[in-house]
């Protein structure tokens, strides 16, 4: 009922049904609807059975995850039982000990990276447990450390049911379950750390969280200036988008940085630690744009004379001549096609010869028309590029006496800003192909 009103064509390949085919059986739409209802009920029934099976496994203290927590591996004799991984368990103990000694999550992550210890997903990739290429170069992040520090599994207790999805109850997306509703079974496997150490670390983490919340609330009334670089800054090493972050310092006030580590990144394993001060990006762009504007002023004066340059005039005349010649040929082909049909109708040509000649003329006309369009585009581009109306130069001159580092200017001029480290930037302009031909023509007289 809905699709016909919206003029939507519906195709069910498996049912051999197409709403546009008049020969389709009148009962086919009903068959399709019934099958859809049955399939939905079947899917919900399977979901209910899977949910019930996992519920039983949780209550029995059986592990059913795909990838075991870092520090553990699955028992070869029983995949629902965890055993200590002697290669990675010492790293888990060190992480908890460092946190107990007062180290921050990002500080711990940096230390692990400096020691060249494989991050959890990279370790699984190297072991062949996961195949996705994005995990090959994953590194330790603060969020990775945070997840390990909050995992009670390391005490020998199995905490399951943290996220749940149940199609039979119309829960089509995974949702986080409150801590009090987790299913925790004690002493299901060998512990890596003691419960005392784990809960002491949880107390430290909670204190840090409350302190951070208080700090954010304390300075929440400070309005941030407009993010003029939003959507332009990317990591030069990974191609990941960088986001603006801010931190408050008692002596220096609020400071802004761009970093690839953001709460908006869905996959932290793909991130590499790249940060840069916003002031540095601003200073670099100011310097680059000043040079661009100086060049625009210089070329603006030069382009006033190019229109009378003999090389430019010759190139322009040559293009116009080619366009006129092709246009004349198209007109000739049109006349020849008309004569061709006349000859065929008078019996001077056989049908086969008529069709063959007609196709030959058609292909020639098509090729000629495409070539005319291409030449006209080249001519128009030549006129605009080598004139004072060059869009790139006009855009730069428009902001020459104003706020040349406005958000509007940046997004009209700049394609991307690549950051390779805290001191290395690469700015890619949208009109980067407009200046080089002018400079080359001025230096060598070669016209492109």
XYZ file of C-alpha atoms in Angstrom:
448
model
C 0.000 0.000 0.000
C 2.806 2.409 0.850
C 5.208 1.745 -2.035
C 2.690 2.382 -4.849
C 1.678 5.704 -3.280
C 5.318 6.757 -3.078
C 5.956 5.410 -6.591
C 8.555 2.984 -5.273
C 9.311 -0.114 -7.292
C 9.584 -3.240 -5.132
C 11.605 -6.266 -6.240
C 11.864 -9.519 -4.283
C 14.469 -11.591 -6.113
C 13.960 -14.850 -4.203
C 10.189 -14.657 -4.704
C 10.480 -13.704 -8.382
C 8.294 -10.656 -7.737
C 8.510 -7.262 -9.452
C 5.797 -4.671 -8.837
C 6.315 -3.202 -12.324
C 5.676 -6.486 -14.113
C 1.968 -6.713 -15.007
C 2.192 -10.451 -15.484
C 3.043 -10.934 -11.791
C 0.404 -13.013 -10.024
C -2.207 -11.092 -8.068
C -1.455 -13.310 -5.080
C 2.285 -12.658 -5.147
C 2.162 -9.490 -2.987
C 0.220 -11.479 -0.371
C 2.737 -14.340 -0.590
C 5.602 -11.898 -0.117
C 3.964 -10.285 2.924
C 3.281 -13.652 4.555
C 6.850 -14.782 3.963
C 8.112 -11.508 5.437
C 6.010 -12.038 8.583
C 7.198 -15.658 8.910
C 10.851 -14.659 8.404
C 10.590 -11.915 11.029
C 8.999 -14.311 13.523
C 11.698 -16.910 12.794
C 14.477 -14.349 13.315
C 12.969 -13.268 16.639
C 12.613 -16.897 17.735
C 16.289 -17.572 16.941
C 17.270 -14.383 18.805
C 15.288 -15.496 21.873
C 16.970 -18.900 21.857
C 20.438 -17.370 21.513
C 19.706 -14.896 24.328
C 18.477 -17.737 26.565
C 21.558 -19.858 25.797
C 23.886 -16.961 26.654
C 21.919 -16.281 29.826
C 22.518 -19.879 30.932
C 26.222 -19.602 30.058
C 26.505 -16.382 32.081
C 24.897 -17.961 35.143
C 27.191 -20.997 34.853
C 30.291 -18.796 34.623
C 31.139 -19.857 31.060
C 33.041 -17.436 28.818
C 31.440 -17.018 25.363
C 33.279 -14.027 23.866
C 35.117 -14.244 20.541
C 38.405 -12.639 21.657
C 39.517 -13.262 25.248
C 40.582 -10.291 27.410
C 44.207 -9.189 27.052
C 46.247 -11.312 29.470
C 44.172 -14.445 28.917
C 43.620 -17.030 26.202
C 41.016 -19.731 25.719
C 41.669 -23.160 27.182
C 42.329 -25.550 24.238
C 40.409 -28.246 26.130
C 37.411 -25.988 26.849
C 36.801 -22.789 24.830
C 34.446 -21.514 27.564
C 37.280 -21.474 30.112
C 40.026 -18.831 30.336
C 43.649 -19.564 31.169
C 46.453 -17.087 31.861
C 48.549 -16.021 28.868
C 52.097 -16.028 30.210
C 53.235 -13.594 27.472
C 50.754 -10.804 28.189
C 49.764 -11.304 31.836
C 52.932 -9.528 33.165
C 51.931 -6.411 31.181
C 48.497 -6.431 32.828
C 50.122 -6.612 36.269
C 52.416 -3.698 35.377
C 49.478 -1.575 34.192
C 47.638 -2.044 37.485
C 50.806 -1.396 39.502
C 51.594 1.798 37.563
C 48.053 3.034 38.139
C 48.393 2.289 41.836
C 51.573 4.407 41.835
C 49.683 7.375 40.375
C 50.389 7.230 36.645
C 47.724 8.470 34.211
C 46.180 6.324 31.481
C 47.843 8.199 28.618
C 51.170 8.134 30.475
C 50.880 4.351 30.815
C 49.964 4.012 27.131
C 52.964 6.119 26.097
C 55.292 4.016 28.245
C 53.988 0.767 26.724
C 54.447 2.156 23.202
C 57.996 3.227 24.028
C 58.719 -0.324 25.150
C 57.364 -1.641 21.814
C 54.835 -3.859 23.580
C 52.146 -4.917 21.120
C 48.738 -3.402 21.860
C 45.922 -5.913 22.559
C 44.401 -5.994 19.059
C 47.799 -5.903 17.367
C 48.831 -8.864 19.537
C 45.707 -10.743 18.428
C 46.433 -9.817 14.789
C 50.007 -11.071 15.009
C 48.739 -14.273 16.649
C 46.246 -14.764 13.806
C 43.177 -14.482 16.048
C 41.862 -11.467 14.090
C 42.362 -10.823 10.387
C 41.281 -7.188 9.852
C 44.265 -5.194 8.438
C 43.357 -2.144 10.530
C 44.675 -3.925 13.625
C 48.138 -4.533 12.169
C 49.577 -1.223 13.349
C 47.308 -0.478 16.319
C 49.008 1.099 19.322
C 48.297 1.604 23.003
C 45.805 4.380 23.752
C 44.520 5.846 26.995
C 41.131 4.240 26.337
C 42.822 0.833 25.939
C 44.416 1.191 29.371
C 41.104 2.373 30.834
C 39.278 -0.729 29.542
C 41.894 -3.050 31.080
C 41.817 -1.251 34.430
C 38.017 -1.582 34.626
C 37.882 -5.297 33.721
C 37.102 -7.443 36.775
C 38.002 -10.584 34.820
C 41.625 -10.133 35.955
C 40.593 -10.991 39.544
C 39.451 -14.487 38.522
C 35.796 -13.443 38.421
C 33.827 -13.588 35.196
C 31.741 -10.453 34.573
C 29.405 -11.009 31.616
C 26.343 -9.318 30.157
C 27.823 -5.807 30.036
C 26.168 -5.187 26.664
C 23.082 -6.913 25.370
C 20.978 -7.098 22.208
C 17.762 -9.054 21.858
C 15.765 -8.985 18.629
C 12.887 -10.855 20.247
C 12.384 -7.858 22.580
C 12.917 -5.341 19.762
C 16.379 -4.441 21.094
C 18.034 -4.282 17.675
C 21.104 -2.351 18.876
C 23.546 -3.258 21.628
C 23.006 -1.243 24.776
C 25.164 -0.865 27.859
C 23.851 -2.609 30.964
C 24.221 -0.956 34.426
C 26.895 -2.475 36.657
C 24.360 -3.793 39.162
C 22.733 -5.885 36.398
C 25.954 -7.580 35.266
C 26.203 -11.320 35.847
C 29.337 -11.853 37.963
C 30.542 -15.351 38.756
C 33.483 -15.565 41.162
C 36.507 -17.859 40.951
C 35.859 -19.164 37.437
C 39.524 -19.012 36.335
C 43.023 -18.152 37.561
C 43.452 -14.545 38.682
C 46.186 -12.226 37.355
C 45.779 -9.609 40.112
C 44.204 -9.660 43.560
C 40.726 -8.331 44.246
C 42.229 -5.888 46.752
C 44.453 -4.354 44.063
C 41.583 -4.216 41.576
C 39.167 -2.403 43.890
C 41.890 -0.015 45.078
C 42.578 0.901 41.447
C 38.819 1.393 40.904
C 38.821 3.846 43.823
C 41.727 5.757 42.226
C 39.994 5.807 38.832
C 36.786 7.104 40.412
C 38.705 9.893 42.149
C 40.294 10.860 38.828
C 36.888 10.817 37.126
C 35.334 13.053 39.793
C 38.300 15.419 39.602
C 38.038 15.652 35.830
C 34.302 16.232 36.020
C 34.814 18.985 38.592
C 37.502 20.557 36.410
C 35.315 20.490 33.327
C 32.392 21.937 35.274
C 34.649 24.612 36.764
C 35.578 25.928 33.323
C 32.396 25.009 31.472
C 31.349 28.674 31.461
C 34.340 29.601 29.291
C 33.122 29.873 25.713
C 35.512 28.538 23.087
C 36.189 30.686 20.020
C 34.883 29.447 16.691
C 36.746 26.384 15.385
C 37.843 27.845 12.035
C 39.851 24.709 11.142
C 36.953 22.288 11.722
C 36.919 19.517 9.112
C 40.225 20.570 7.532
C 42.878 19.022 9.802
C 44.026 15.425 9.185
C 46.869 13.215 10.328
C 49.470 13.060 7.561
C 50.531 9.564 8.654
C 47.156 7.809 8.871
C 44.735 10.139 7.072
C 42.497 10.233 10.166
C 40.556 13.406 10.885
C 41.893 15.421 13.829
C 39.594 17.069 16.350
C 39.931 20.102 18.551
C 40.456 19.593 22.284
C 40.958 22.107 25.058
C 42.742 22.183 28.417
C 42.781 24.839 31.105
C 46.070 25.927 32.707
C 46.246 28.205 35.731
C 49.073 30.307 34.264
C 48.107 30.313 30.598
C 44.328 29.930 30.620
C 42.477 27.801 28.067
C 44.661 26.213 25.386
C 43.516 24.377 22.262
C 45.042 21.461 20.370
C 44.141 19.202 17.488
C 44.531 15.491 17.997
C 43.558 12.158 16.430
C 42.609 10.838 19.871
C 38.946 11.786 20.259
C 35.830 10.377 21.834
C 34.236 10.602 18.390
C 36.656 8.053 16.903
C 34.837 4.728 16.803
C 37.969 2.635 16.384
C 40.806 3.692 18.658
C 43.095 0.987 17.311
C 43.389 2.910 14.058
C 44.632 6.052 15.790
C 48.217 7.165 16.139
C 49.181 9.816 18.657
C 49.440 13.064 16.685
C 48.796 16.397 18.410
C 49.542 19.994 17.491
C 48.789 23.365 19.054
C 46.078 25.402 17.382
C 48.316 28.490 17.580
C 50.920 26.715 15.486
C 48.403 25.865 12.759
C 47.167 29.456 12.832
C 50.675 30.947 12.611
C 51.605 28.612 9.750
C 48.433 29.430 7.791
C 48.955 33.168 8.335
C 52.485 32.913 6.948
C 51.427 30.807 3.947
C 48.400 32.930 3.082
C 50.405 36.148 3.296
C 52.790 34.755 0.708
C 49.872 33.585 -1.415
C 48.278 37.036 -1.251
C 51.521 38.751 -2.172
C 51.811 36.430 -5.148
C 48.162 37.116 -6.055
C 48.820 40.874 -6.130
C 51.881 40.352 -8.300
C 50.083 38.037 -10.742
C 47.030 40.290 -10.878
C 49.133 43.067 -12.384
C 50.811 40.612 -14.757
C 47.525 39.114 -15.997
C 46.370 42.547 -17.182
C 48.964 42.256 -19.970
C 48.639 38.543 -20.813
C 45.453 38.997 -22.855
C 47.502 40.949 -25.442
C 50.443 38.511 -25.457
C 51.044 37.019 -28.905
C 51.409 33.454 -27.597
C 48.099 33.734 -25.744
C 46.353 35.209 -28.801
C 47.768 32.483 -31.058
C 46.620 29.740 -28.702
C 43.170 31.298 -28.420
C 42.832 31.676 -32.194
C 43.970 28.078 -32.760
C 41.311 26.758 -30.392
C 38.601 28.900 -31.958
C 39.645 27.734 -35.421
C 39.406 24.058 -34.399
C 35.966 24.647 -32.889
C 34.715 26.379 -36.041
C 36.110 23.647 -38.301
C 34.453 20.912 -36.266
C 31.173 22.840 -36.158
C 31.296 23.151 -39.963
C 31.986 19.425 -40.267
C 29.000 18.646 -38.001
C 26.783 20.747 -40.218
C 28.141 18.914 -43.253
C 27.488 15.534 -41.634
C 23.896 16.537 -40.896
C 23.369 17.393 -44.567
C 25.057 14.142 -45.653
C 22.764 12.129 -43.381
C 19.725 13.789 -44.971
C 21.021 13.016 -48.479
C 21.790 9.459 -47.405
C 18.192 8.807 -46.448
C 17.007 10.384 -49.707
C 19.264 8.055 -51.710
C 17.985 5.068 -49.719
C 14.339 6.035 -50.256
C 14.998 6.346 -54.014
C 16.511 2.862 -54.080
C 20.058 4.037 -54.817
C 21.390 2.358 -51.651
C 20.716 -1.059 -50.182
C 19.413 -1.234 -46.637
C 22.685 -2.747 -45.363
C 24.815 -0.029 -46.976
C 22.428 2.682 -45.781
C 22.561 1.492 -42.163
C 26.353 1.059 -42.250
C 26.898 4.549 -43.684
C 24.388 6.059 -41.272
C 26.194 4.498 -38.291
C 29.530 5.780 -39.594
C 28.154 9.331 -39.826
C 26.578 9.043 -36.376
C 29.833 7.955 -34.735
C 31.782 10.704 -36.475
C 29.266 13.311 -35.349
C 29.352 12.019 -31.785
C 33.148 12.139 -31.722
C 33.131 15.603 -33.253
C 30.569 16.926 -30.762
C 32.569 15.556 -27.836
C 35.704 17.164 -29.202
C 33.928 20.516 -29.631
C 32.742 20.399 -26.005
C 36.279 19.584 -24.867
C 37.797 22.439 -26.907
C 35.205 24.926 -25.674
C 35.954 23.948 -22.088
C 39.701 24.361 -22.723
C 39.141 27.772 -24.328
C 36.940 28.969 -21.482
C 39.422 27.743 -18.891
C 42.248 29.484 -20.782
C 40.353 32.793 -20.876
C 39.504 32.690 -17.170
C 42.875 31.402 -15.935
C 44.939 33.976 -17.836
C 42.772 36.970 -16.995
C 42.367 39.216 -13.945
C 39.136 37.276 -13.290
C 41.069 34.157 -12.190
C 38.871 32.813 -9.326
C 41.792 31.902 -7.077
C 43.376 35.341 -7.350
C 40.000 37.066 -6.945
C 39.365 35.032 -3.794
C 42.715 35.965 -2.260
C 42.332 39.653 -3.128
C 38.835 39.636 -1.674
C 40.290 38.969 1.764
C 43.513 40.921 1.344
C 42.369 43.917 3.378
C 40.079 41.981 5.702
C 40.341 39.111 8.151
C 42.308 36.816 5.889
C 42.211 33.942 8.382
C 38.443 33.710 8.652
C 36.613 30.385 8.564
C 34.952 31.353 5.295
C 38.271 32.014 3.570
C 39.894 28.826 4.838
C 37.065 26.564 3.693
C 36.949 28.242 0.277
C 40.713 28.096 -0.242
C 42.016 25.083 1.675
C 41.244 21.474 0.837
C 43.100 19.771 3.704
C 45.759 20.451 6.331
C 47.956 17.408 6.990
C 49.802 17.196 10.324
C 52.797 14.850 10.464
C 54.093 15.819 13.903
C 53.934 18.756 16.318
C 56.046 20.915 13.970
C 55.372 19.647 10.436
C 52.351 20.721 8.370
C 51.275 20.350 4.767
C 48.581 22.651 3.370
C 46.725 21.485 0.254
C 44.883 24.274 -1.572
C 41.737 23.738 -3.652
C 43.080 25.927 -6.490
C 46.609 24.546 -6.509
C 46.427 23.887 -10.290
C 45.568 27.506 -11.145
C 48.825 29.270 -10.273
C 51.454 26.895 -11.702
C 50.471 27.389 -15.409
C 50.600 31.182 -14.961
C 54.029 31.073 -13.330
C 55.347 28.724 -16.007
C 54.027 30.971 -18.785
C 55.607 34.038 -17.180
C 58.967 32.311 -16.821
C 59.223 30.359 -20.067
C 56.423 31.550 -22.342
C 55.015 27.995 -22.495
C 51.226 28.037 -22.460
C 49.291 25.106 -20.989
